[in-house]
mmCIF file of C-alpha atoms in Angstrom:
data_model
loop_
_atom_site.group_PDB
_atom_site.id
_atom_site.type_symbol
_atom_site.label_atom_id
_atom_site.label_comp_id
_atom_site.label_asym_id
_atom_site.label_seq_id
_atom_site.Cartn_x
_atom_site.Cartn_y
_atom_site.Cartn_z
ATOM 1 C CA MET C 1 0.216 -130.571 -83.056
ATOM 2 C CA ARG C 2 -0.686 -127.255 -84.605
ATOM 3 C CA THR C 3 2.106 -125.364 -86.363
ATOM 4 C CA ASN C 4 2.536 -121.605 -86.152
ATOM 5 C CA THR C 5 1.345 -120.900 -89.679
ATOM 6 C CA GLY C 6 -1.896 -119.054 -88.959
ATOM 7 C CA ALA C 7 -2.320 -115.384 -89.763
ATOM 8 C CA GLU C 8 -2.722 -114.678 -86.066
ATOM 9 C CA GLU C 9 0.984 -115.461 -85.602
ATOM 10 C CA LEU C 10 2.114 -112.683 -87.971
ATOM 11 C CA GLY C 11 1.340 -109.689 -85.781
ATOM 12 C CA PRO C 12 4.912 -108.680 -84.785
ATOM 13 C CA ALA C 13 5.953 -108.308 -88.437
ATOM 14 C CA ALA C 14 4.437 -104.817 -88.639
ATOM 15 C CA ARG C 15 6.617 -103.656 -85.759
ATOM 16 C CA ARG C 16 9.712 -105.067 -87.457
ATOM 17 C CA VAL C 17 8.806 -103.253 -90.675
ATOM 18 C CA LEU C 18 8.498 -99.987 -88.733
ATOM 19 C CA ALA C 19 11.862 -100.692 -87.107
ATOM 20 C CA ASP C 20 13.291 -101.137 -90.612
ATOM 21 C CA GLU C 21 12.035 -97.694 -91.584
ATOM 22 C CA VAL C 22 13.445 -96.127 -88.441
ATOM 23 C CA ALA C 23 16.790 -97.862 -88.997
ATOM 24 C CA ASP C 24 16.891 -96.563 -92.578
ATOM 25 C CA ALA C 25 16.142 -93.018 -91.414
ATOM 26 C CA LEU C 26 18.793 -93.078 -88.697
ATOM 27 C CA ARG C 27 21.362 -94.743 -90.952
ATOM 28 C CA ASN C 28 20.867 -92.065 -93.601
ATOM 29 C CA ALA C 29 21.133 -89.311 -91.005
ATOM 30 C CA ILE C 30 24.379 -90.741 -89.627
ATOM 31 C CA VAL C 31 26.083 -91.215 -92.989
ATOM 32 C CA LYS C 32 24.987 -87.728 -94.070
ATOM 33 C CA GLY C 33 26.737 -86.311 -91.044
ATOM 34 C CA LEU C 34 23.580 -85.021 -89.353
ATOM 35 C CA PHE C 35 24.841 -86.632 -86.149
ATOM 36 C CA GLU C 36 28.400 -86.054 -85.005
ATOM 37 C CA SER C 37 30.833 -88.777 -84.074
ATOM 38 C CA GLY C 38 30.225 -89.760 -80.448
ATOM 39 C CA GLN C 39 26.897 -87.909 -80.241
ATOM 40 C CA ARG C 40 24.283 -89.492 -77.970
ATOM 41 C CA LEU C 41 21.175 -90.875 -79.623
ATOM 42 C CA ILE C 42 18.400 -90.488 -77.077
ATOM 43 C CA GLU C 43 15.501 -92.863 -77.611
ATOM 44 C CA HIS C 44 12.621 -90.648 -76.541
ATOM 45 C CA GLU C 45 13.917 -87.676 -78.550
ATOM 46 C CA LEU C 46 14.309 -89.781 -81.688
ATOM 47 C CA ALA C 47 10.875 -91.322 -81.165
ATOM 48 C CA THR C 48 9.339 -87.849 -80.964
ATOM 49 C CA GLN C 49 11.170 -86.621 -84.058
ATOM 50 C CA LEU C 50 10.202 -89.688 -86.062
ATOM 51 C CA ASP C 51 6.656 -89.830 -84.640
ATOM 52 C CA VAL C 52 6.961 -93.441 -83.489
ATOM 53 C CA SER C 53 7.054 -95.233 -80.165
ATOM 54 C CA ARG C 54 10.344 -95.999 -78.435
ATOM 55 C CA GLY C 55 10.155 -99.713 -79.283
ATOM 56 C CA PRO C 56 11.014 -99.374 -83.010
ATOM 57 C CA VAL C 57 13.726 -96.847 -82.147
ATOM 58 C CA ARG C 58 15.287 -99.277 -79.679
ATOM 59 C CA GLU C 59 15.204 -102.080 -82.264
ATOM 60 C CA ALA C 60 16.682 -99.796 -84.926
ATOM 61 C CA LEU C 61 19.536 -98.724 -82.667
ATOM 62 C CA SER C 62 20.285 -102.347 -81.882
ATOM 63 C CA ARG C 63 20.432 -103.133 -85.577
ATOM 64 C CA LEU C 64 22.694 -100.172 -86.319
ATOM 65 C CA SER C 65 25.009 -101.295 -83.539
ATOM 66 C CA GLN C 66 25.375 -104.616 -85.360
ATOM 67 C CA GLU C 67 26.311 -102.661 -88.499
ATOM 68 C CA GLY C 68 28.964 -100.751 -86.559
ATOM 69 C CA LEU C 69 27.310 -97.340 -86.930
ATOM 70 C CA VAL C 70 26.125 -97.073 -83.331
ATOM 71 C CA VAL C 71 27.642 -98.063 -80.006
ATOM 72 C CA VAL C 72 25.149 -99.170 -77.361
ATOM 73 C CA ASP C 73 26.364 -98.990 -73.782
ATOM 74 C CA ARG C 74 24.320 -100.249 -70.849
ATOM 75 C CA HIS C 75 24.946 -97.091 -68.846
ATOM 76 C CA ARG C 76 25.436 -94.353 -71.463
ATOM 77 C CA GLY C 77 22.869 -95.546 -73.972
ATOM 78 C CA ALA C 78 23.470 -95.266 -77.712
ATOM 79 C CA THR C 79 26.029 -93.019 -79.388
ATOM 80 C CA VAL C 80 27.214 -92.551 -82.964
ATOM 81 C CA ALA C 81 30.287 -94.725 -83.507
ATOM 82 C CA ALA C 82 33.696 -93.075 -83.616
ATOM 83 C CA LEU C 83 36.008 -95.389 -85.532
ATOM 84 C CA SER C 84 39.404 -95.985 -83.962
ATOM 85 C CA ALA C 85 42.584 -96.488 -85.971
ATOM 86 C CA SER C 86 42.504 -100.235 -85.276
ATOM 87 C CA GLU C 87 38.868 -100.463 -86.413
ATOM 88 C CA VAL C 88 39.677 -98.612 -89.629
ATOM 89 C CA ALA C 89 42.583 -101.000 -90.189
ATOM 90 C CA GLU C 90 40.207 -103.954 -89.863
ATOM 91 C CA ILE C 91 37.691 -102.376 -92.221
ATOM 92 C CA TYR C 92 40.273 -101.748 -94.915
ATOM 93 C CA SER C 93 41.980 -105.115 -94.566
ATOM 94 C CA LEU C 94 38.650 -106.898 -94.974
ATOM 95 C CA ARG C 95 37.589 -104.569 -97.767
ATOM 96 C CA THR C 96 40.787 -105.354 -99.658
ATOM 97 C CA VAL C 97 40.230 -109.112 -99.442
ATOM 98 C CA LEU C 98 36.589 -108.854 -100.479
ATOM 99 C CA GLU C 99 37.161 -106.521 -103.412
ATOM 100 C CA GLU C 100 40.087 -108.519 -104.743
ATOM 101 C CA LEU C 101 37.823 -111.568 -104.708
ATOM 102 C CA ALA C 102 35.067 -109.569 -106.421
ATOM 103 C CA ALA C 103 37.526 -108.413 -109.080
ATOM 104 C CA GLU C 104 38.596 -112.006 -109.783
ATOM 105 C CA TRP C 105 35.031 -113.199 -110.219
ATOM 106 C CA LEU C 106 34.061 -110.117 -112.204
ATOM 107 C CA CYS C 107 36.621 -111.029 -114.855
ATOM 108 C CA THR C 108 34.672 -114.171 -115.767
ATOM 109 C CA LYS C 109 31.139 -113.336 -114.618
ATOM 110 C CA ALA C 110 30.488 -109.675 -115.452
ATOM 111 C CA THR C 111 28.215 -108.749 -118.340
ATOM 112 C CA ASP C 112 28.386 -105.695 -120.559
ATOM 113 C CA GLN C 113 25.339 -104.424 -118.699
ATOM 114 C CA ASP C 114 27.254 -104.669 -115.404
ATOM 115 C CA PHE C 115 29.970 -102.423 -116.803
ATOM 116 C CA ASP C 116 27.324 -100.017 -118.128
ATOM 117 C CA VAL C 117 25.948 -99.694 -114.590
ATOM 118 C CA MET C 118 29.402 -98.703 -113.309
ATOM 119 C CA ALA C 119 29.713 -96.123 -116.063
ATOM 120 C CA GLU C 120 26.298 -94.723 -115.131
ATOM 121 C CA VAL C 121 27.446 -94.285 -111.535
ATOM 122 C CA LEU C 122 30.483 -92.352 -112.733
ATOM 123 C CA ALA C 123 28.258 -90.146 -114.872
ATOM 124 C CA GLN C 124 26.311 -89.197 -111.736
ATOM 125 C CA PHE C 125 29.441 -87.504 -110.395
ATOM 126 C CA ASP C 126 29.095 -84.783 -113.011
ATOM 127 C CA GLU C 127 25.530 -84.153 -111.853
ATOM 128 C CA LEU C 128 26.308 -83.726 -108.151
ATOM 129 C CA PRO C 129 25.488 -80.250 -106.809
ATOM 130 C CA ARG C 130 28.486 -77.962 -106.445
ATOM 131 C CA PRO C 131 30.276 -77.332 -104.240
ATOM 132 C CA LEU C 132 30.748 -81.032 -103.654
ATOM 133 C CA THR C 133 30.048 -82.328 -100.180
ATOM 134 C CA ARG C 134 31.860 -85.046 -98.293
ATOM 135 C CA GLN C 135 28.620 -86.989 -97.894
ATOM 136 C CA ALA C 136 27.631 -86.884 -101.562
ATOM 137 C CA VAL C 137 30.994 -88.100 -102.839
ATOM 138 C CA ALA C 138 31.245 -90.804 -100.171
ATOM 139 C CA ALA C 139 27.788 -92.128 -101.077
ATOM 140 C CA LEU C 140 28.648 -92.222 -104.776
ATOM 141 C CA ASP C 141 31.985 -93.885 -104.030
ATOM 142 C CA VAL C 142 30.313 -96.752 -102.195
ATOM 143 C CA GLU C 143 27.627 -97.013 -104.885
ATOM 144 C CA PHE C 144 30.357 -97.595 -107.481
ATOM 145 C CA HIS C 145 31.856 -100.368 -105.383
ATOM 146 C CA ASP C 146 28.377 -101.816 -104.847
ATOM 147 C CA ALA C 147 28.283 -102.188 -108.626
ATOM 148 C CA ILE C 148 31.605 -104.047 -108.610
ATOM 149 C CA PHE C 149 30.222 -106.644 -106.211
ATOM 150 C CA ARG C 150 27.040 -107.016 -108.234
ATOM 151 C CA ALA C 151 29.161 -107.504 -111.351
ATOM 152 C CA SER C 152 31.111 -110.276 -109.623
ATOM 153 C CA HIS C 153 27.906 -112.299 -109.206
ATOM 154 C CA HIS C 154 29.443 -113.737 -106.029
ATOM 155 C CA GLU C 155 26.476 -113.700 -103.673
ATOM 156 C CA ARG C 156 28.334 -114.482 -100.463
ATOM 157 C CA ALA C 157 31.007 -111.877 -101.126
ATOM 158 C CA GLY C 158 28.218 -109.427 -101.821
ATOM 159 C CA ARG C 159 26.541 -110.170 -98.510
ATOM 160 C CA ALA C 160 29.847 -109.771 -96.669
ATOM 161 C CA TRP C 161 30.309 -106.411 -98.412
ATOM 162 C CA GLN C 162 26.839 -105.307 -97.342
ATOM 163 C CA ALA C 163 27.797 -105.974 -93.727
ATOM 164 C CA LEU C 164 30.873 -103.775 -94.136
ATOM 165 C CA ARG C 165 29.685 -100.918 -96.321
ATOM 166 C CA SER C 166 27.929 -98.851 -93.637
ATOM 167 C CA GLN C 167 31.132 -98.663 -91.601
ATOM 168 C CA LEU C 168 33.087 -97.743 -94.723
ATOM 169 C CA ILE C 169 30.684 -94.887 -95.451
ATOM 170 C CA LEU C 170 31.044 -93.769 -91.844
ATOM 171 C CA TYR C 171 34.830 -93.660 -92.226
ATOM 172 C CA LEU C 172 34.627 -91.771 -95.516
ATOM 173 C CA VAL C 173 32.207 -89.233 -94.068
ATOM 174 C CA GLN C 174 34.001 -88.740 -90.769
ATOM 175 C CA GLN C 175 37.619 -88.938 -91.845
ATOM 176 C CA GLY C 176 38.510 -90.064 -95.323
ATOM 177 C CA ALA C 177 36.463 -88.678 -98.185
ATOM 178 C CA LEU C 178 37.470 -85.386 -99.772
ATOM 179 C CA ALA C 179 40.908 -85.487 -98.197
ATOM 180 C CA GLY C 180 43.428 -83.589 -100.314
ATOM 181 C CA ASP C 181 42.454 -83.614 -103.991
ATOM 182 C CA PHE C 182 39.843 -86.329 -103.488
ATOM 183 C CA THR C 183 37.115 -84.399 -105.295
ATOM 184 C CA ALA C 184 39.295 -83.573 -108.279
ATOM 185 C CA ALA C 185 40.755 -87.062 -108.583
ATOM 186 C CA TRP C 186 37.661 -89.158 -107.806
ATOM 187 C CA ARG C 187 36.171 -89.246 -111.308
ATOM 188 C CA ASN C 188 39.446 -90.017 -113.072
ATOM 189 C CA SER C 189 40.618 -92.680 -110.635
ATOM 190 C CA HIS C 190 37.335 -94.580 -110.859
ATOM 191 C CA GLN C 191 37.219 -94.250 -114.641
ATOM 192 C CA LYS C 192 40.722 -95.748 -114.867
ATOM 193 C CA LEU C 193 39.690 -98.571 -112.544
ATOM 194 C CA LEU C 194 36.652 -99.312 -114.698
ATOM 195 C CA GLU C 195 38.779 -99.464 -117.839
ATOM 196 C CA VAL C 196 41.085 -102.023 -116.219
ATOM 197 C CA LEU C 197 38.160 -104.132 -114.991
ATOM 198 C CA LYS C 198 36.688 -104.158 -118.496
ATOM 199 C CA THR C 199 39.822 -105.879 -119.807
ATOM 200 C CA ARG C 200 38.815 -108.954 -117.752
ATOM 201 C CA GLU C 201 42.491 -109.619 -117.063
ATOM 202 C CA ARG C 202 42.431 -111.176 -113.596
ATOM 203 C CA GLY C 203 45.918 -110.166 -112.487
ATOM 204 C CA LEU C 204 45.537 -106.593 -113.697
ATOM 205 C CA ALA C 205 42.086 -106.286 -112.136
ATOM 206 C CA VAL C 206 43.232 -107.471 -108.709
ATOM 207 C CA GLU C 207 46.293 -105.230 -108.812
ATOM 208 C CA ALA C 208 44.153 -102.243 -109.831
ATOM 209 C CA ILE C 209 41.663 -102.872 -107.032
ATOM 210 C CA ARG C 210 44.424 -103.106 -104.437
ATOM 211 C CA ALA C 211 46.080 -99.901 -105.666
ATOM 212 C CA HIS C 212 42.735 -98.133 -105.765
ATOM 213 C CA ILE C 213 41.730 -99.099 -102.228
ATOM 214 C CA HIS C 214 45.056 -97.972 -100.791
ATOM 215 C CA GLY C 215 45.150 -94.787 -102.854
ATOM 216 C CA PRO C 216 44.790 -91.121 -101.805
ATOM 217 C CA SER C 217 41.404 -91.547 -100.105
ATOM 218 C CA ALA C 218 42.526 -94.459 -97.942
ATOM 219 C CA PRO C 219 43.979 -94.176 -94.429
ATOM 220 C CA ASP C 220 47.722 -93.758 -94.082
ATOM 221 C CA ALA C 221 49.683 -96.920 -94.703
ATOM 222 C CA GLY C 222 50.587 -97.103 -91.052
ATOM 223 C CA THR C 223 46.935 -97.038 -90.126
ATOM 224 C CA VAL C 224 45.944 -99.998 -92.257
ATOM 225 C CA SER C 225 48.908 -102.233 -91.687
ATOM 226 C CA PRO C 226 48.331 -105.270 -89.426
#
């Protein structure tokens, strides 16, 4: 019996690659705030704007719905997700568990180079165009926490974080980032967190992560409680 290993079986891959590109473009547009919360995403309009057929757009929207950025309804079509209070509570409860785990592993697994990467992310804050935008700070915030997961060298925790991060960016862009003195405090709070992580003291690192997540940029305590 012939197995499906011939080159003739690889045709659909090109369409999936195009869908990847479309998904990346739409994801970036959503997290940059180019689409408003609840805004309809009309397939034929997006296909025209992106100069592709509707097939890759449909696949991309399906993928973004799995990431929690888009809601696909049989009758209304696709819309940009609007996170409810209960959804935000779930995001932050899961984020807390994952980052505490990452902090624990970081204390024994992180290299000096890992910490240098975090410091480089912080340095980028000083280079952001002024006035600061909600989208720019939110993107840098998540990039810093990406570096924490990489420094933990816990692959499964990292994959779980990747599944969550798009929704976290969406929350920061739509509701959380730049609240109050977020812009003024962001650099200092992350620098202090980095200094604690560099001590490699597990208890201190976990405590610092928990305090950081539920700090000024987080939802109100009532929002994130079970």
